[in-house]
Short mmCIF file of C-alpha atoms in Angstrom, two decimals:
data_model
loop_
_atom_site.label_atom_id
_atom_site.label_comp_id
_atom_site.label_asym_id
_atom_site.label_seq_id
_atom_site.Cartn_x
_atom_site.Cartn_y
_atom_site.Cartn_z
CA LEU A 1 131.55 69.16 -9.29
CA THR A 2 130.75 72.59 -10.67
CA GLY A 3 129.21 75.44 -8.67
CA PHE A 4 130.13 74.00 -5.31
CA ALA A 5 133.08 73.84 -2.90
CA LEU A 6 133.22 70.31 -1.64
CA GLN A 7 134.51 68.51 1.40
CA PHE A 8 134.47 64.74 1.91
CA ASP A 9 133.26 63.71 5.38
CA GLN A 10 135.13 60.48 6.19
CA ARG A 11 133.02 59.71 9.30
CA SER A 12 129.77 59.65 7.36
CA ASN A 13 131.33 58.75 4.01
CA ILE A 14 129.46 61.43 2.04
CA TRP A 15 130.34 64.63 0.20
CA ARG A 16 129.11 67.89 1.67
CA SER A 17 129.05 71.41 0.33
CA ILE A 18 131.18 73.64 2.60
CA GLY A 19 129.01 75.98 4.68
CA SER A 20 125.89 73.84 4.48
CA SER A 21 124.35 72.09 7.46
CA ASN A 22 125.02 68.36 6.99
CA THR A 23 123.35 68.30 3.51
CA ALA A 24 124.58 65.54 1.28
CA ILE A 25 125.05 66.22 -2.42
CA THR A 26 122.70 63.72 -4.15
CA ASN A 27 121.50 65.59 -7.23
CA ALA A 28 124.54 67.79 -7.99
CA THR A 29 125.99 67.58 -11.49
CA PHE A 30 129.70 66.61 -11.72
CA SER A 31 131.83 67.61 -14.71
CA VAL A 32 134.92 65.55 -15.66
CA ASN A 33 137.45 66.25 -18.38
CA ASN A 34 137.67 62.79 -19.94
CA ASN A 35 136.90 59.07 -19.70
CA THR A 36 139.69 58.37 -17.25
CA GLN A 37 138.18 60.80 -14.77
CA LEU A 38 134.65 59.52 -15.50
CA THR A 39 135.71 55.93 -14.64
CA ALA A 40 137.43 56.96 -11.45
CA ILE A 41 134.26 58.68 -9.92
CA PRO A 42 133.40 56.97 -6.62
CA ALA A 43 130.73 54.32 -6.74
CA PHE A 44 128.30 56.25 -4.54
CA VAL A 45 127.94 59.04 -7.14
CA SER A 46 125.11 58.14 -9.44
CA GLY A 47 125.07 61.22 -11.72
CA PRO A 48 124.24 63.04 -13.71
CA VAL A 49 127.78 63.62 -14.74
CA ILE A 50 129.00 65.75 -17.73
CA ARG A 51 132.04 64.51 -19.62
CA LEU A 52 133.61 67.55 -21.24
CA GLY A 53 135.85 65.68 -23.64
CA TYR A 54 137.06 62.17 -24.67
CA ALA A 55 140.86 62.43 -23.90
CA VAL A 56 140.98 66.03 -22.75
CA ALA A 57 138.30 68.63 -22.18
CA GLY A 58 137.10 70.25 -25.34
CA ASP A 59 138.23 67.58 -27.77
CA SER A 60 134.70 66.61 -28.42
CA PRO A 61 131.17 67.92 -27.54
CA PRO A 62 130.08 67.14 -23.91
CA ILE A 63 127.94 64.12 -23.00
CA ILE A 64 125.67 63.63 -20.01
CA TYR A 65 126.02 60.36 -18.12
CA ASN A 66 123.92 58.53 -15.63
CA LEU A 67 124.87 55.34 -13.74
CA SER A 68 123.34 52.00 -14.58
CA GLY A 69 122.98 49.15 -12.12
CA SER A 70 124.95 46.66 -14.10
CA ALA A 71 128.13 46.30 -16.10
CA CYS A 72 128.46 47.65 -19.63
CA SER A 73 126.97 45.37 -22.23
CA LEU A 74 129.25 46.46 -25.05
CA GLY A 75 132.89 45.48 -25.59
CA ALA A 76 132.82 42.60 -23.08
CA GLY A 77 132.18 45.16 -20.34
CA ALA A 78 134.66 47.71 -21.62
CA GLY A 79 131.91 49.79 -23.32
CA ASP A 80 132.34 51.73 -26.54
CA GLY A 81 133.98 54.91 -25.18
CA ALA A 82 130.97 57.13 -25.41
CA SER A 83 127.50 55.50 -25.11
CA GLN A 84 128.79 53.21 -22.46
CA VAL A 85 131.88 53.87 -20.14
CA PRO A 86 132.82 51.51 -17.28
CA ALA A 87 132.12 52.82 -13.77
CA SER A 88 133.34 51.95 -10.34
CA GLY A 89 131.90 48.92 -8.66
CA GLY A 90 131.45 46.98 -11.94
CA LYS A 91 128.65 49.34 -13.14
CA CYS A 92 128.38 51.38 -16.32
CA TRP A 93 128.00 55.07 -17.16
CA LEU A 94 125.32 55.47 -19.85
CA GLY A 95 125.64 58.46 -22.16
CA THR A 96 122.70 60.64 -23.26
CA PHE A 97 123.26 62.57 -26.41
CA PRO A 98 121.32 65.81 -26.79
CA THR A 99 120.42 65.29 -30.43
CA ASN A 100 120.36 62.54 -33.07
CA LYS A 101 123.64 63.85 -34.52
CA ILE A 102 126.52 61.76 -33.11
CA ASP A 103 129.93 63.37 -33.31
CA VAL A 104 132.64 60.70 -33.96
CA ARG A 105 135.08 62.61 -31.82
CA GLN A 106 132.84 61.76 -28.78
CA PHE A 107 133.90 58.16 -29.45
CA GLY A 108 137.65 59.06 -29.63
CA ALA A 109 138.09 59.53 -33.35
CA SER A 110 141.04 61.82 -34.35
CA ASN A 111 140.40 64.21 -37.16
CA THR A 112 144.11 64.90 -37.69
CA VAL A 113 145.30 61.47 -39.03
CA ALA A 114 147.26 61.25 -35.79
CA SER A 115 145.78 57.85 -35.08
CA ASP A 116 143.57 55.20 -36.56
CA ALA A 117 139.97 56.29 -36.28
CA THR A 118 138.27 53.11 -37.52
CA SER A 119 137.06 51.65 -34.24
CA ALA A 120 135.78 54.96 -32.96
CA ILE A 121 133.87 55.76 -36.14
CA GLN A 122 132.40 52.22 -36.19
CA ALA A 123 131.33 52.56 -32.60
CA ALA A 124 129.57 55.72 -33.47
CA ILE A 125 127.86 54.07 -36.47
CA ASN A 126 126.76 51.17 -34.27
CA TYR A 127 125.32 53.45 -31.63
CA ALA A 128 123.51 55.55 -34.27
CA GLY A 129 122.05 52.31 -35.59
CA THR A 130 120.71 51.24 -32.25
CA LEU A 131 119.00 54.68 -31.87
CA ALA A 132 117.50 54.64 -35.36
CA SER A 133 116.29 51.06 -35.15
CA SER A 134 114.87 51.38 -31.68
CA GLY A 135 112.61 54.31 -32.78
CA THR A 136 114.49 56.71 -30.50
CA TYR A 137 115.10 58.81 -33.54
CA THR A 138 113.59 58.55 -37.05
CA GLY A 139 117.15 58.92 -38.44
CA ALA A 140 120.47 59.06 -36.72
CA VAL A 141 123.42 61.01 -38.18
CA VAL A 142 127.01 60.03 -37.66
CA HIS A 143 128.81 63.37 -38.06
CA LEU A 144 132.49 63.68 -39.03
CA PRO A 145 133.51 67.31 -38.45
CA ALA A 146 136.12 68.98 -40.65
CA GLY A 147 139.38 67.12 -40.79
CA GLU A 148 141.02 63.95 -42.08
CA TYR A 149 140.24 60.51 -40.59
CA LEU A 150 142.50 57.57 -41.19
CA ILE A 151 140.85 54.16 -41.31
CA SER A 152 142.34 50.66 -41.75
CA SER A 153 139.18 48.49 -42.32
CA THR A 154 135.61 48.76 -43.62
CA LEU A 155 133.02 50.94 -41.92
CA THR A 156 129.76 48.94 -41.84
CA ILE A 157 126.21 50.19 -41.62
CA SER A 158 123.93 47.30 -40.70
CA ASN A 159 120.83 49.20 -39.34
CA ASN A 160 118.12 51.20 -41.02
CA ASN A 161 117.89 54.95 -41.00
CA VAL A 162 121.57 55.84 -40.67
CA THR A 163 123.40 58.75 -42.27
CA ILE A 164 127.22 59.30 -42.44
CA GLU A 165 127.78 63.01 -42.89
CA GLY A 166 130.78 65.31 -43.18
CA ASP A 167 131.11 69.02 -43.39
CA GLY A 168 131.61 69.02 -47.25
CA LYS A 169 133.73 67.64 -50.01
CA GLY A 170 137.38 68.35 -49.42
CA ILE A 171 136.53 69.53 -45.84
CA THR A 172 135.91 66.14 -44.27
CA ILE A 173 138.11 63.41 -45.60
CA ILE A 174 138.11 59.72 -44.82
CA ALA A 175 141.56 58.42 -45.95
CA ARG A 176 142.92 54.94 -46.37
CA ASN A 177 146.27 53.54 -47.50
CA ALA A 178 145.79 49.80 -46.89
CA ALA A 179 144.53 46.91 -49.04
CA PHE A 180 141.13 46.11 -47.55
CA ALA A 181 137.72 45.97 -49.15
CA ASP A 182 135.03 48.64 -49.10
CA THR A 183 135.53 51.99 -47.34
CA ILE A 184 131.85 52.29 -46.37
CA ARG A 185 129.35 49.44 -46.75
CA ALA A 186 125.69 49.23 -46.02
CA ASN A 187 124.52 45.62 -45.72
CA ASN A 188 122.50 43.40 -43.37
CA ASN A 189 122.11 40.42 -45.74
CA GLY A 190 118.55 41.49 -46.66
CA GLN A 191 116.94 44.78 -47.28
CA ILE A 192 118.32 47.76 -45.39
CA GLU A 193 116.50 51.10 -45.65
CA ASN A 194 117.07 54.84 -45.61
CA ILE A 195 120.91 55.00 -45.82
CA SER A 196 122.79 58.17 -46.76
CA VAL A 197 126.38 59.09 -47.28
CA ARG A 198 126.98 62.78 -47.84
CA HIS A 199 129.19 65.91 -47.68
CA LEU A 200 132.65 64.25 -47.60
CA THR A 201 135.63 62.96 -49.53
CA LEU A 202 136.70 59.32 -49.63
CA TYR A 203 140.40 58.91 -50.60
CA HIS A 204 142.61 55.98 -51.22
CA ASP A 205 146.30 56.83 -51.15
CA THR A 206 148.13 54.88 -53.99
CA SER A 207 151.62 56.13 -53.02
CA LEU A 208 152.39 53.18 -50.73
CA GLY A 209 151.67 50.67 -53.47
CA ASN A 210 148.56 49.06 -51.80
CA ALA A 211 145.62 48.05 -54.07
CA MET A 212 142.14 48.84 -53.15
CA THR A 213 139.97 45.76 -53.39
CA GLY A 214 136.45 47.15 -52.90
CA ALA A 215 134.34 50.25 -53.34
CA HIS A 216 134.44 53.57 -51.56
CA VAL A 217 130.69 53.31 -51.04
CA ASN A 218 128.92 49.93 -51.44
CA PHE A 219 125.17 49.74 -51.05
CA ILE A 220 123.99 46.05 -50.87
CA GLY A 221 120.22 45.65 -50.94
CA VAL A 222 119.55 49.19 -49.90
CA ALA A 223 116.06 50.66 -50.28
CA ARG A 224 116.08 54.46 -50.48
CA GLY A 225 119.81 55.05 -50.44
CA THR A 226 121.50 58.31 -51.29
CA VAL A 227 125.08 59.38 -52.05
CA ASP A 228 125.13 63.16 -52.12
CA ASP A 229 127.87 65.72 -52.36
CA VAL A 230 130.72 63.21 -52.18
CA ASN A 231 134.17 62.99 -53.72
CA THR A 232 135.76 59.56 -54.24
CA ILE A 233 139.42 59.50 -55.22
CA ASN A 234 141.28 56.45 -56.52
CA GLY A 235 140.57 52.79 -55.74
CA LEU A 236 139.09 49.76 -57.45
CA ILE A 237 135.49 51.12 -57.57
CA GLY A 238 134.08 54.55 -56.70
CA ILE A 239 130.47 53.63 -55.87
CA GLU A 240 128.88 50.16 -56.14
CA LEU A 241 125.12 49.52 -56.07
CA GLN A 242 124.26 45.82 -55.60
CA GLY A 243 120.52 45.24 -55.85
CA GLY A 244 118.27 47.60 -53.99
CA VAL A 245 115.63 50.14 -55.06
CA TYR A 246 115.21 53.91 -55.07
CA LEU A 247 118.91 54.69 -55.17
CA THR A 248 120.31 58.17 -55.82
CA VAL A 249 123.78 59.45 -56.62
CA LYS A 250 123.89 63.24 -57.05
CA ASN A 251 126.32 66.07 -57.08
CA THR A 252 129.16 63.58 -56.73
CA HIS A 253 132.62 63.51 -58.32
CA ILE A 254 134.12 60.05 -58.85
CA ARG A 255 137.76 60.24 -59.74
CA GLY A 256 139.93 57.24 -60.46
CA THR A 257 143.41 56.23 -61.55
CA TYR A 258 144.00 53.26 -63.91
CA VAL A 259 147.25 52.11 -65.38
CA SER A 260 147.32 48.68 -67.02
CA GLY A 261 149.31 46.31 -64.91
CA SER A 262 149.65 48.60 -61.93
CA THR A 263 148.83 47.27 -58.47
CA PRO A 264 147.73 50.48 -56.74
CA LYS A 265 146.33 52.17 -59.87
CA ASN A 266 143.77 49.53 -60.42
CA GLY A 267 140.53 51.54 -61.00
CA LEU A 268 137.89 49.16 -62.42
CA SER A 269 134.83 51.32 -62.51
CA GLY A 270 133.78 54.68 -61.12
CA LEU A 271 130.13 53.46 -60.83
CA TRP A 272 129.20 49.78 -60.78
CA ILE A 273 125.56 48.83 -60.90
CA THR A 274 125.03 45.03 -60.57
CA ALA A 275 122.96 42.25 -59.01
CA ALA A 276 123.37 40.99 -55.39
CA PRO A 277 122.68 37.30 -55.72
CA SER A 278 123.57 36.60 -52.09
CA LEU A 279 120.64 38.75 -50.80
CA ASN A 280 117.79 37.21 -48.90
CA VAL A 281 115.10 38.30 -51.40
CA SER A 282 112.38 36.52 -49.45
CA GLY A 283 112.86 39.31 -46.84
CA GLY A 284 111.94 42.01 -49.32
CA ALA A 285 115.38 42.69 -50.84
CA VAL A 286 115.49 43.61 -54.54
CA LEU A 287 117.89 41.60 -56.54
CA LEU A 288 118.34 43.90 -59.57
CA PRO A 289 119.14 47.53 -58.79
CA ALA A 290 115.90 49.29 -59.67
CA ILE A 291 114.86 53.02 -60.01
CA VAL A 292 118.35 54.36 -59.83
CA ASN A 293 118.98 58.05 -60.53
CA ILE A 294 122.44 59.44 -61.24
CA THR A 295 122.42 63.18 -61.61
CA GLU A 296 124.92 66.09 -61.69
CA THR A 297 127.78 63.59 -61.30
CA GLN A 298 131.17 63.46 -62.95
CA ILE A 299 133.25 60.41 -63.50
CA ASN A 300 136.80 61.03 -64.61
CA ALA A 301 140.49 60.76 -64.02
CA SER A 302 142.26 62.02 -60.91
CA SER A 303 145.61 62.37 -62.70
CA ALA A 304 147.28 62.13 -66.04
CA ASP A 305 146.58 58.48 -66.00
CA ALA A 306 143.34 57.02 -67.33
CA GLY A 307 140.54 57.43 -64.83
CA TRP A 308 138.97 53.97 -64.78
CA ARG A 309 138.81 50.89 -67.02
CA TYR A 310 135.12 51.77 -67.39
CA GLY A 311 133.55 55.05 -66.30
CA HIS A 312 130.35 53.20 -65.41
CA LEU A 313 129.59 49.51 -65.62
CA ILE A 314 126.12 48.09 -65.57
CA ASN A 315 125.69 44.26 -65.37
CA ALA A 316 122.02 44.10 -64.14
CA ALA A 317 119.36 46.78 -63.68
CA GLU A 318 115.77 47.88 -64.15
CA GLU A 319 115.43 51.68 -64.67
CA VAL A 320 118.71 53.58 -64.37
CA HIS A 321 118.52 57.23 -65.24
CA PHE A 322 121.59 59.38 -65.86
CA SER A 323 121.06 63.08 -66.20
CA ASN A 324 123.29 66.19 -66.47
CA SER A 325 126.38 64.05 -65.84
CA THR A 326 129.87 63.90 -67.47
CA PHE A 327 132.07 60.84 -68.20
CA ASN A 328 135.62 61.33 -69.42
CA GLY A 329 139.16 59.99 -69.22
CA SER A 330 138.53 56.19 -68.86
CA TYR A 331 140.55 53.54 -70.59
CA TYR A 332 138.14 51.09 -72.43
CA ALA A 333 134.89 52.95 -72.27
CA GLN A 334 133.25 55.87 -70.62
CA GLY A 335 130.07 53.82 -70.20
CA TYR A 336 129.87 49.92 -70.41
CA ILE A 337 126.58 48.08 -70.40
CA GLN A 338 127.63 44.44 -70.17
CA GLN A 339 125.52 41.35 -69.88
CA THR A 340 127.63 38.75 -68.23
CA ALA A 341 127.30 34.96 -68.05
CA SER A 342 124.96 35.43 -65.13
CA ASN A 343 122.32 36.53 -67.67
CA TYR A 344 120.49 39.25 -65.79
CA ASP A 345 118.14 41.58 -67.70
CA ILE A 346 119.34 45.16 -68.21
CA LEU A 347 116.26 47.30 -68.74
CA GLU A 348 115.39 51.01 -69.29
CA ILE A 349 118.78 52.76 -69.23
CA THR A 350 118.44 56.48 -70.03
CA TYR A 351 120.90 59.24 -70.56
CA ALA A 352 119.57 62.87 -70.62
CA ASN A 353 121.78 65.89 -71.24
CA CYS A 354 124.95 63.92 -70.51
CA PHE A 355 128.41 64.42 -71.98
CA PHE A 356 130.86 61.55 -72.92
CA ASP A 357 134.31 63.07 -73.46
CA GLY A 358 137.49 61.69 -74.92
CA GLY A 359 140.37 59.78 -73.36
CA SER A 360 142.77 61.25 -70.88
CA THR A 361 145.73 61.06 -73.23
CA PRO A 362 145.97 60.18 -76.93
CA SER A 363 148.15 57.19 -76.19
CA VAL A 364 145.47 55.68 -74.01
CA GLY A 365 142.16 55.67 -75.77
CA PRO A 366 139.26 55.13 -75.01
CA TRP A 367 138.01 52.35 -77.14
CA PHE A 368 134.34 53.46 -76.90
CA GLY A 369 132.15 56.21 -75.56
CA LEU A 370 129.24 53.89 -74.79
CA TRP A 371 129.83 50.19 -75.19
CA VAL A 372 126.80 47.85 -75.15
CA ASP A 373 127.97 44.23 -74.95
CA GLY A 374 125.93 41.07 -74.72
CA SER A 375 128.49 38.65 -76.05
CA ALA A 376 128.97 36.80 -72.74
CA GLY A 377 125.20 36.04 -72.34
CA ASN A 378 123.43 32.91 -73.52
CA GLY A 379 120.35 34.70 -75.06
CA SER A 380 118.04 34.14 -72.10
CA ALA A 381 118.05 37.79 -71.01
CA VAL A 382 117.92 41.07 -72.95
CA ILE A 383 119.35 44.61 -72.89
CA SER A 384 116.31 46.65 -73.71
CA ARG A 385 115.08 50.25 -74.00
CA ILE A 386 118.31 52.27 -73.94
CA THR A 387 117.28 55.90 -74.58
CA ILE A 388 119.87 58.68 -75.19
CA ASP A 389 118.40 62.20 -75.21
CA GLY A 390 120.37 65.41 -75.80
CA THR A 391 123.65 63.68 -75.04
CA SER A 392 126.92 64.23 -76.82
CA PHE A 393 129.98 62.03 -77.51
CA ASN A 394 133.07 64.06 -78.04
CA GLY A 395 136.28 62.35 -79.10
CA GLU A 396 139.84 63.07 -78.02
CA GLY A 397 140.97 66.22 -79.92
CA LEU A 398 144.43 64.96 -80.58
CA THR A 399 145.59 62.43 -83.19
CA PRO A 400 146.08 58.92 -81.64
CA ASN A 401 149.67 58.13 -80.94
CA GLY A 402 149.62 54.38 -80.49
CA GLY A 403 146.35 54.48 -78.78
CA SER A 404 143.26 52.49 -79.92
CA PHE A 405 140.48 54.95 -80.37
CA GLY A 406 137.04 53.59 -80.89
CA ASN A 407 133.50 54.40 -81.61
CA GLY A 408 131.22 57.03 -79.96
CA ILE A 409 128.64 54.27 -79.54
CA TYR A 410 129.39 50.57 -80.13
CA VAL A 411 126.85 47.77 -79.91
CA ASP A 412 128.05 44.14 -80.04
CA GLY A 413 126.56 41.95 -82.80
CA THR A 414 127.28 38.40 -81.50
CA ASN A 415 124.62 35.91 -82.40
CA ARG A 416 124.09 34.13 -79.07
CA GLY A 417 121.09 32.01 -79.88
CA GLY A 418 118.35 31.60 -77.29
CA ALA A 419 115.20 33.77 -76.94
CA TYR A 420 117.26 36.91 -77.58
CA PRO A 421 120.03 36.07 -80.12
CA GLN A 422 120.71 39.83 -80.38
CA ALA A 423 121.34 41.34 -76.99
CA VAL A 424 119.84 44.74 -77.64
CA GLY A 425 116.08 45.04 -77.88
CA SER A 426 115.80 48.77 -78.29
CA LEU A 427 118.19 51.72 -78.62
CA GLN A 428 117.09 55.22 -79.50
CA MET A 429 119.22 58.41 -79.67
CA ASN A 430 117.31 61.63 -79.82
CA GLY A 431 119.36 64.79 -80.42
CA GLY A 432 122.87 65.30 -79.36
CA ARG A 433 126.04 64.74 -81.34
CA ILE A 434 128.88 62.26 -82.04
CA GLN A 435 132.14 63.92 -83.05
CA GLY A 436 135.79 63.14 -83.63
CA TRP A 437 136.47 59.64 -82.48
CA TYR A 438 138.87 58.67 -85.27
CA SER A 439 136.55 55.61 -85.99
CA HIS A 440 132.81 55.04 -86.70
CA GLY A 441 130.65 57.56 -85.00
CA ALA A 442 128.10 54.83 -84.01
CA ASP A 443 128.80 51.12 -84.84
CA VAL A 444 125.66 49.23 -84.16
CA GLU A 445 126.47 45.65 -85.13
CA GLY A 446 123.41 43.91 -83.62
CA GLY A 447 120.00 44.48 -82.27
CA THR A 448 116.46 45.51 -83.19
CA ASN A 449 114.40 48.75 -82.92
CA LEU A 450 117.41 51.06 -83.38
CA SER A 451 116.81 54.74 -84.06
CA PHE A 452 118.85 57.88 -84.47
CA ASN A 453 116.65 60.99 -84.64
CA GLY A 454 117.91 64.59 -84.84
CA VAL A 455 121.49 63.59 -84.31
CA HIS A 456 124.56 65.44 -85.67
CA VAL A 457 127.40 63.05 -86.55
CA TYR A 458 130.67 64.71 -87.80
CA SER A 459 134.44 64.82 -87.89
CA ASN A 460 134.97 61.11 -87.42
CA ASN A 461 138.32 59.66 -88.31
CA THR A 462 139.63 62.98 -89.63
CA SER A 463 143.07 61.29 -90.11
CA VAL A 464 141.91 57.69 -90.66
CA SER A 465 140.04 56.52 -93.80
CA GLY A 466 137.40 53.77 -94.21
CA LYS A 467 135.18 54.63 -91.27
CA TYR A 468 131.44 55.60 -91.18
CA GLY A 469 129.25 58.18 -89.56
CA ILE A 470 126.75 55.50 -88.48
CA LYS A 471 127.38 51.88 -89.31
CA PHE A 472 124.61 49.16 -89.06
CA GLY A 473 125.61 45.49 -88.99
CA ALA A 474 124.28 42.48 -90.89
CA THR A 475 122.21 41.18 -87.96
CA ASP A 476 120.39 44.51 -87.30
CA SER A 477 116.70 44.72 -87.89
CA LYS A 478 114.15 47.61 -87.74
CA PHE A 479 116.57 50.59 -87.76
CA SER A 480 116.24 54.13 -88.87
CA VAL A 481 118.05 57.48 -89.18
CA MET A 482 115.68 60.51 -89.19
CA ASN A 483 116.06 64.28 -89.15
CA SER A 484 119.83 63.97 -88.73
CA MET A 485 122.90 65.58 -90.15
CA ILE A 486 125.94 63.50 -90.90
CA GLY A 487 129.14 65.24 -91.77
CA GLY A 488 130.36 68.86 -91.90
CA ILE A 489 131.05 71.57 -89.36
CA PHE A 490 132.71 74.91 -89.84
CA GLY A 491 136.49 74.64 -90.19
CA ILE A 492 136.63 70.90 -89.98
CA THR A 493 137.12 68.51 -92.95
CA ASP A 494 135.49 65.09 -92.73
CA SER A 495 137.06 62.04 -94.30
CA GLN A 496 134.57 59.34 -93.24
CA ALA A 497 134.02 56.83 -95.99
CA TYR A 498 130.23 56.87 -95.73
CA GLY A 499 127.69 58.88 -93.85
CA ILE A 500 125.56 55.66 -93.27
#
């Protein structure tokens, strides 16, 4: 009790302020240091009570509590450590948070990696979800102040209007070293709306030999989802977008580690855009990721190893726009557009002012800058309207030393039969350059409506003969090269066999 000197009157069983004339304290505000003291308050005190910390005073922002008439509904009566705390007499202290920003330390999360913070952060996410969904707040923010938080299982968002927010990349870190699936997942088996992850670093420690089996951020059926100002480091997948609509990844750095055959260094793709066939689409969920914007984002290696098997991987989509982004250091391809046996359409993929750089080491690769592959499909779906504006493909500057260097752009030419025997329905490159891949600059083996306009292709296979600037395959139709320059740049000698 602050601001009073108290004395307990055993005869009348009430607290009195010393010096007063038999006046019971009924509306005074107690302050306690932690949950232990909060739980121990006598049953006749109904609050309000201020808790000054979780374990000790000052280890988290204060919370105001009032007594409910029944037991806590969460945790089988044990509460969640912050929004509900057990009280004497089988009742429950209910927390009132002053704003819609919920500090995970209020739920007991350590920001020093001293203890596992998973359950505390999840409790904060759950509470924020109840606030947002009930209309108490239009959006609830789960705040992770500066520090490093260790987790051992997936943090799941299952309510609309929830944001997970740190204090900045490299300032707030969520770290993991165990082999479990996603780090953060948004999913409620249907459409989930207005989800954000921002201002933090997500890190998987490979030093203990544990593989990561999911994504650092996995949005499943999210409408209006944003990843902003985030670092992801190591793991199987950096960011995964399964279905959903109006999705944005911006100002984000997705770093991976891939070594063929390594268990912990198993980076599949920095960004994976794919369908979510398990979604309940009758509830409004969007099966194919639609209207996706990737801007000011970098996908590369986090060490001398290759960054990912594929910088980005797209298996199903409608409208994905990359702008002002960089892809470099991946093993097989910096960008891979792949139609799988599931036969989903991949429509309207654009690259504007992007940069595809060479492999991380000359002994690694990559095989391709942008690889468009429909060979696994049955011809019932199409890859259509790929547009590449002002984008450059820059090969590794060193001579290959056992590595398999490939084309700046490669389009598969498999005749699959069906309605679309050639996977690619349209590919146009406007401006930009393709340089120095020790192979064909662009090898377009199959497709229709193929155009290179205002492109500079030069310095391909400077040490390897028999390669071309732009190569069209036997199954191509309706293709053109206009206003372009193939070959030649100051101080560099070309040895490509043919321009086109």
